[in-house]
Coordinates of C-alpha atoms and ligand atoms in Angstrom, one line a residue:
M90 CA -42.2 71.7 -34.9
I91 CA -43.1 73.2 -31.5
R92 CA -42.5 70.6 -29.1
H93 CA -45.0 71.2 -26.4
L94 CA -43.3 71.5 -23.3
T95 CA -44.0 68.9 -20.1
L96 CA -44.1 70.3 -16.6
I97 CA -41.5 68.7 -15.8
G98 CA -40.0 69.7 -19.0
S99 CA -40.5 73.6 -18.4
L100 CA -39.1 72.6 -14.3
A101 CA -36.2 71.3 -15.6
L102 CA -35.8 74.6 -17.7
A103 CA -36.8 77.2 -15.0
C104 CA -34.5 75.9 -12.2
G105 CA -32.6 73.4 -14.1
T106 CA -32.3 69.4 -13.4
A107 CA -30.5 70.0 -10.1
C108 CA -33.2 72.2 -8.8
A109 CA -36.1 69.9 -10.5
D110 CA -34.1 67.0 -8.4
A111 CA -34.6 68.6 -5.7
R112 CA -38.6 69.8 -5.6
F113 CA -39.1 65.9 -6.5
A114 CA -37.6 64.8 -3.5
A115 CA -39.0 67.8 -1.1
C116 CA -42.6 66.6 -2.7
L117 CA -41.6 63.0 -1.7
A118 CA -40.9 64.1 1.9
E119 CA -44.3 65.5 2.3
I120 CA -46.0 62.4 0.4
R121 CA -43.7 60.7 3.6
A122 CA -45.4 62.6 6.3
Q123 CA -48.7 62.2 4.6
A124 CA -48.2 58.4 4.5
L125 CA -46.6 57.5 7.7
A126 CA -49.8 59.5 8.9
A127 CA -52.0 57.1 7.1
G128 CA -50.3 54.2 8.6
V129 CA -47.4 53.3 5.8
E130 CA -44.4 52.4 7.8
A131 CA -41.1 54.3 7.2
R132 CA -39.4 51.2 5.8
T133 CA -42.3 50.6 3.1
F134 CA -42.1 54.0 1.9
D135 CA -38.3 54.3 1.9
A136 CA -37.9 51.2 0.0
A137 CA -40.5 51.8 -2.6
V138 CA -38.9 55.6 -3.8
A139 CA -35.3 54.5 -3.2
E140 CA -34.0 55.5 -6.2
L141 CA -37.2 57.1 -7.7
T142 CA -37.1 59.6 -10.4
P143 CA -39.9 61.3 -12.1
D144 CA -41.6 59.7 -15.5
E145 CA -41.5 61.8 -17.7
S146 CA -44.4 59.6 -20.5
V147 CA -46.6 59.9 -18.0
I148 CA -46.6 63.7 -17.6
Q149 CA -47.0 63.3 -21.6
A150 CA -50.0 60.6 -21.1
M151 CA -51.8 63.0 -18.5
Q152 CA -51.6 65.8 -21.0
S153 CA -52.1 63.9 -24.3
Q154 CA -55.4 64.8 -25.4
P155 CA -57.0 62.4 -28.2
E156 CA -56.8 63.5 -31.6
F157 CA -60.4 63.7 -32.0
K158 CA -63.0 62.7 -30.4
A159 CA -64.2 59.0 -31.1
H160 CA -67.3 58.5 -32.5
I161 CA -69.5 56.2 -30.3
W162 CA -70.3 53.4 -33.4
D163 CA -65.9 53.4 -33.3
Y164 CA -65.8 53.0 -29.7
L165 CA -68.8 50.4 -29.3
A166 CA -67.4 48.4 -32.6
G167 CA -64.0 47.4 -31.1
L168 CA -65.5 46.9 -27.2
V169 CA -68.3 44.5 -28.0
D170 CA -67.1 42.8 -31.3
E171 CA -67.4 39.5 -31.5
Q172 CA -64.3 38.3 -30.6
R173 CA -65.1 39.6 -26.9
V174 CA -68.2 38.1 -27.1
A175 CA -66.7 34.4 -27.9
D176 CA -63.9 35.1 -25.2
G177 CA -66.6 36.4 -22.6
K178 CA -68.6 33.4 -23.8
A179 CA -65.4 31.2 -23.1
R180 CA -65.3 32.4 -19.9
L181 CA -68.4 32.4 -18.6
E182 CA -68.1 28.4 -18.9
E183 CA -64.8 28.6 -17.8
W184 CA -65.8 30.2 -14.4
S185 CA -69.0 29.3 -13.8
E186 CA -69.1 28.0 -10.4
V187 CA -67.3 31.5 -9.5
L188 CA -69.4 33.1 -10.9
A189 CA -72.3 31.1 -9.2
Q190 CA -71.1 32.1 -6.1
A191 CA -70.4 35.6 -6.9
E192 CA -74.0 35.9 -8.0
Q193 CA -75.0 34.5 -4.7
K194 CA -73.0 36.4 -2.8
F195 CA -73.5 40.0 -4.1
G196 CA -76.5 39.7 -5.6
V197 CA -74.8 40.9 -9.4
D198 CA -75.4 38.1 -12.6
R199 CA -72.6 36.8 -14.2
Y200 CA -72.9 38.3 -17.5
T201 CA -72.8 41.7 -16.0
I202 CA -69.6 40.7 -14.0
V203 CA -67.9 39.1 -17.2
A204 CA -68.7 42.4 -19.1
V205 CA -67.1 44.4 -16.8
W206 CA -63.8 42.0 -17.0
G207 CA -63.5 42.4 -20.8
V208 CA -64.1 45.8 -21.2
E209 CA -62.0 46.3 -18.5
S210 CA -59.1 44.2 -18.8
D211 CA -60.1 42.0 -21.9
F212 CA -60.0 39.7 -19.6
G213 CA -56.6 40.2 -18.0
R214 CA -54.9 40.5 -20.8
I215 CA -54.5 44.5 -21.2
M216 CA -53.9 45.8 -17.5
G217 CA -51.2 47.9 -17.7
T218 CA -47.8 48.2 -17.6
R219 CA -46.5 51.3 -15.9
P220 CA -44.7 50.6 -12.4
L221 CA -47.7 52.2 -9.9
V222 CA -45.2 53.9 -7.4
R223 CA -43.3 55.4 -10.1
S224 CA -46.5 56.3 -12.4
L225 CA -48.6 58.1 -9.1
A226 CA -45.4 59.8 -7.0
T227 CA -44.7 61.4 -10.7
V228 CA -48.6 62.8 -11.2
S229 CA -48.6 63.4 -7.4
C230 CA -45.7 66.0 -7.6
A231 CA -46.4 67.9 -11.4
G232 CA -49.8 68.3 -12.7
S233 CA -53.0 70.2 -11.5
R234 CA -54.2 66.9 -9.7
Q235 CA -51.5 66.5 -7.3
R236 CA -53.6 66.0 -4.2
F237 CA -55.8 63.4 -5.7
F238 CA -53.2 61.3 -6.8
R239 CA -51.2 62.0 -3.5
G240 CA -54.6 59.7 -1.6
E241 CA -54.1 56.9 -4.5
L242 CA -50.4 56.7 -3.9
V243 CA -50.1 56.5 -0.3
A244 CA -53.5 53.7 -1.0
T245 CA -50.9 52.3 -3.4
L246 CA -48.1 51.8 -1.0
R247 CA -50.6 50.7 2.0
I248 CA -51.2 47.6 -0.3
L249 CA -47.8 46.7 -1.3
Q250 CA -47.2 46.5 2.5
S251 CA -50.6 44.7 3.1
G252 CA -48.8 41.9 0.6
D253 CA -52.0 41.5 -0.9
V254 CA -50.5 42.2 -4.3
T255 CA -46.3 41.6 -5.2
P256 CA -44.8 44.7 -5.8
E257 CA -43.8 43.4 -9.4
A258 CA -47.5 43.1 -9.9
L259 CA -48.6 46.9 -9.1
V260 CA -48.5 48.0 -12.6
G261 CA -51.0 49.4 -14.3
S262 CA -52.3 53.1 -16.3
W263 CA -50.4 56.5 -16.0
A264 CA -53.2 57.3 -13.8
G265 CA -52.9 54.4 -11.3
A266 CA -56.0 52.0 -12.7
F267 CA -54.5 48.3 -12.1
G268 CA -55.3 45.0 -11.9
Q269 CA -58.3 42.5 -14.0
T270 CA -60.8 44.9 -12.3
Q271 CA -58.4 48.2 -13.1
F272 CA -59.3 49.6 -9.5
M273 CA -57.8 52.9 -8.1
P274 CA -55.8 52.3 -5.1
T275 CA -58.0 53.3 -3.2
T276 CA -61.3 51.7 -4.7
F277 CA -59.3 48.2 -3.8
Q278 CA -58.5 49.4 -0.4
R279 CA -62.6 50.2 0.2
L280 CA -63.8 46.6 -2.3
A281 CA -61.2 44.6 -3.2
V282 CA -62.2 41.2 -1.6
D283 CA -60.3 38.1 -1.3
F284 CA -62.9 35.9 -2.9
D285 CA -60.5 32.3 -3.8
G286 CA -59.9 32.6 0.7
D287 CA -55.8 32.5 0.2
G288 CA -55.8 35.6 2.7
R289 CA -54.9 37.7 -0.4
R290 CA -57.0 40.7 -2.1
D291 CA -54.9 39.9 -5.5
I292 CA -57.2 41.4 -8.4
V293 CA -53.8 40.9 -10.4
G294 CA -53.4 37.3 -10.4
S295 CA -56.2 35.9 -8.9
V296 CA -59.4 35.7 -11.1
P297 CA -61.8 34.8 -8.5
D298 CA -60.5 38.2 -7.0
A299 CA -61.5 40.0 -9.5
L300 CA -64.6 38.4 -10.4
G301 CA -65.8 38.8 -6.8
S302 CA -64.4 42.5 -7.0
T303 CA -66.3 43.7 -9.4
A304 CA -69.6 42.1 -8.2
N305 CA -68.6 44.0 -4.9
Y306 CA -68.0 46.8 -6.3
L307 CA -71.7 46.8 -8.3
R308 CA -73.6 45.8 -5.2
R309 CA -71.6 48.8 -3.5
A310 CA -72.4 51.2 -6.0
G311 CA -76.3 50.4 -5.4
W312 CA -76.9 47.2 -7.6
A313 CA -80.4 46.0 -7.8
T314 CA -80.5 42.0 -7.9
G315 CA -82.4 40.9 -10.8
A316 CA -83.4 44.0 -12.4
P317 CA -82.1 44.8 -16.3
W318 CA -79.6 47.4 -16.9
G319 CA -82.5 49.1 -19.4
Y320 CA -82.9 48.3 -22.5
E321 CA -83.1 49.6 -26.1
V322 CA -86.5 51.3 -26.9
R323 CA -88.0 52.5 -30.3
L324 CA -89.3 56.5 -30.2
P325 CA -91.6 58.1 -31.8
A326 CA -90.4 59.7 -35.4
G327 CA -88.7 63.1 -34.8
Y328 CA -89.0 62.6 -31.2
A329 CA -87.7 65.8 -29.4
G330 CA -88.7 65.5 -25.9
P331 CA -86.4 64.9 -22.6
A332 CA -83.5 63.2 -22.7
G333 CA -80.4 61.9 -20.4
R334 CA -79.5 59.8 -18.1
R335 CA -80.2 61.8 -15.3
N336 CA -83.6 63.2 -16.7
K337 CA -85.5 60.6 -14.9
Q338 CA -88.8 60.2 -15.9
S339 CA -91.4 57.8 -14.6
L340 CA -92.4 54.8 -17.0
A341 CA -96.0 56.3 -17.6
Q342 CA -94.2 59.9 -18.1
W343 CA -92.2 57.8 -20.9
A344 CA -95.0 55.6 -22.2
A345 CA -96.9 59.3 -22.7
L346 CA -94.3 60.6 -24.8
G347 CA -94.6 58.1 -27.0
I348 CA -91.8 55.9 -26.3
T349 CA -92.6 51.4 -26.3
R350 CA -89.8 48.5 -26.0
L351 CA -89.0 47.6 -29.3
D352 CA -91.8 45.0 -29.9
G353 CA -94.5 47.6 -28.9
R354 CA -94.9 45.8 -25.8
P355 CA -95.7 48.8 -22.9
L356 CA -92.6 50.0 -21.1
D357 CA -91.9 47.9 -17.8
G358 CA -88.8 47.8 -15.4
P359 CA -87.9 49.0 -11.9
G360 CA -88.0 52.5 -11.1
Q361 CA -88.0 55.8 -12.7
P362 CA -85.3 55.6 -15.9
G363 CA -83.7 57.9 -17.9
L364 CA -83.7 57.9 -21.7
L365 CA -79.6 57.7 -23.0
L366 CA -79.8 59.0 -26.8
P367 CA -75.7 57.9 -27.3
A368 CA -75.9 59.4 -31.1
G369 CA -79.3 61.5 -30.5
A370 CA -82.8 60.6 -31.2
K371 CA -81.7 59.4 -34.7
G372 CA -79.8 56.5 -33.1
P373 CA -80.7 53.6 -31.2
A374 CA -82.3 55.3 -28.1
F375 CA -82.1 53.7 -24.4
L376 CA -84.2 53.0 -21.1
V377 CA -81.6 52.9 -18.4
F378 CA -82.0 51.9 -14.7
R379 CA -80.2 52.1 -11.4
N380 CA -78.2 49.4 -12.9
F381 CA -76.8 51.9 -15.3
D382 CA -75.6 54.2 -13.1
A383 CA -74.1 51.4 -10.9
I384 CA -71.9 50.2 -14.3
Y385 CA -71.7 54.0 -15.5
S386 CA -69.6 54.7 -11.8
Y387 CA -67.5 52.3 -12.3
N388 CA -65.6 54.7 -14.7
A389 CA -67.9 57.9 -15.2
A390 CA -68.6 57.4 -18.6
E391 CA -71.7 56.7 -20.2
S392 CA -70.3 55.2 -23.4
Y393 CA -68.0 53.4 -21.4
G394 CA -71.5 52.4 -19.5
L395 CA -73.3 51.5 -22.9
A396 CA -70.3 49.0 -23.9
I397 CA -70.3 47.0 -20.9
A398 CA -74.0 47.2 -20.7
H399 CA -74.6 45.9 -24.0
L400 CA -71.9 43.0 -24.2
S401 CA -73.4 41.7 -20.9
D402 CA -77.1 41.5 -22.8
R403 CA -74.9 39.6 -26.0
L404 CA -73.3 37.4 -23.3
R405 CA -76.7 36.8 -22.6
G406 CA -77.5 36.0 -25.9
G407 CA -79.0 38.9 -27.4
G408 CA -78.2 40.8 -30.7
P409 CA -76.6 43.9 -32.3
F410 CA -78.6 46.9 -31.0
A411 CA -82.4 46.9 -34.2
T412 CA -81.9 50.5 -34.9
P413 CA -78.7 51.8 -36.8
W414 CA -76.2 54.6 -35.7
P415 CA -76.7 57.3 -37.8
T416 CA -74.1 57.0 -40.4
D417 CA -73.5 55.2 -43.7
D418 CA -69.7 54.2 -42.6
P419 CA -70.2 51.5 -39.5
G420 CA -67.2 51.6 -37.3
L421 CA -64.9 47.8 -37.0
G422 CA -64.2 45.5 -34.6
R423 CA -60.8 44.5 -33.7
A424 CA -60.3 41.9 -36.3
E425 CA -61.3 44.3 -38.9
R426 CA -58.7 47.3 -37.5
R427 CA -55.9 44.3 -37.7
E428 CA -56.9 43.8 -41.1
V429 CA -56.8 48.0 -41.8
Q430 CA -53.2 47.9 -40.6
Q431 CA -52.3 44.3 -42.1
R432 CA -53.7 46.1 -45.9
L433 CA -51.5 49.3 -44.6
I434 CA -48.1 47.4 -44.0
E435 CA -48.6 45.7 -47.6
L436 CA -48.8 48.9 -49.0
G437 CA -45.4 49.9 -47.2
H438 CA -46.3 51.5 -44.2
D439 CA -44.1 50.4 -41.4
L440 CA -47.0 49.5 -38.4
G441 CA -45.0 46.9 -36.6
Q442 CA -47.4 44.1 -35.8
P443 CA -51.1 44.4 -36.5
D444 CA -52.5 44.8 -33.0
G445 CA -55.8 46.7 -33.6
V446 CA -55.2 49.6 -32.0
I447 CA -55.7 52.7 -34.0
G448 CA -52.8 54.9 -32.7
P449 CA -51.3 58.0 -34.3
R450 CA -49.1 55.7 -36.1
T451 CA -51.8 53.6 -38.0
Q452 CA -54.0 56.6 -38.3
A453 CA -51.2 58.8 -40.3
A454 CA -50.8 56.0 -42.5
I455 CA -54.7 56.0 -43.2
R456 CA -54.4 59.8 -43.7
D457 CA -52.0 59.0 -46.7
F458 CA -53.9 56.2 -48.2
Q459 CA -56.8 58.7 -47.8
S460 CA -55.2 61.5 -49.8
A461 CA -53.6 59.4 -52.1
R462 CA -57.0 57.9 -53.3
G463 CA -58.8 61.5 -53.0
L464 CA -61.2 60.3 -50.1
P465 CA -61.7 62.3 -47.2
V466 CA -59.0 62.8 -45.1
D467 CA -59.8 62.1 -41.5
G468 CA -57.5 59.2 -40.2
R469 CA -60.2 57.5 -39.3
A470 CA -60.4 53.3 -39.5
G471 CA -64.2 52.9 -40.4
M472 CA -66.1 50.4 -42.9
R473 CA -65.5 52.4 -45.9
L474 CA -61.7 52.9 -45.5
L475 CA -61.9 48.7 -45.2
R476 CA -63.4 48.7 -48.3
A477 CA -61.2 50.6 -50.2
L478 CA -58.0 49.1 -49.2
R479 CA -60.0 46.0 -50.0
E480 CA -60.3 47.2 -53.5
G481 CA -57.5 48.7 -53.8
A482 CA -55.8 45.2 -53.4
A483 CA -57.8 43.3 -55.6
K484 CA -56.7 45.3 -58.7
R485 CA -53.3 45.0 -57.4
Ligands
CA695 CA1 -57.1 35.7 -2.6

């Protein structure tokens, strides 16, 4: 097997380990000048990078491409499952006072705020574990987006210096997103708020700060108070008209194309929406307004925006989409994914503790199972696979 050479690995091969170290040190010296010019004190910088080495696993994470693009129905089934809806409802109760204050101050409704929290970090449970300074220093000195990441590293050092977040708490994704809201450091600098009034903006340790910061983000992204993100619509049979989040038309234009609300009522809502068809015209269809764009801006992915929008509706008491996804093999929630893992473990696969995350090891075990049963081998954890695992267990 050919091992994919990483950037740092190939650098070390080209010029030796000592040389790679020297290049990293030279890169940090450049960033030091940039940081000091941006108001980072020398002692803050020097303490943060003392004995810092590049993190090879961050380079690998940056270069790794998902083996296949997840179906939208798998993506949403994992993010908007019964467990997350129940957890979100419990958080709405627990933090109702803070959420009421956030609604008052920022004009963003509590269901959307809690939905962002649930999708970003599973309500603070999964915030990433990589030390931010080391990850960002690594990608600031290797790869194709060094300029961007240097700005994020400098922002991280300014957060350290401000004392908003403690150094131990500054951990996150390989790319630098951190805290219960998974803000990038520059986003934190612009938009995080101290919502519990203790003088620190702490989106890691303070739920009120995280919720207030999320609401502030959405307000600054153009949130229209009291307006819907959008809603599911019904398309006429064989619809082949315009579509797309950014392809905005007036309600009259959409209505003229035969599009109605699910119950047949005329279309309503603020301004000009786009038409979102995440799985084409045969799947669920949505008119999306400017509040959807505000959610979208959080992570620049329509599937992600739809997960948050849909979770917010579920938290309001709404149900699943009326139109089924165009598949006979629906996606699984996290409880069902854990069941898939548990059943594979019972068949002798070493998957550790079932965690509901379908990673490369679980996918390999699924392919083994599919291959042994003469099923199509794709490594995907869907409903058909789960049924086959259950039937196999019942026969044993
Ligand atoms: Ca605070």
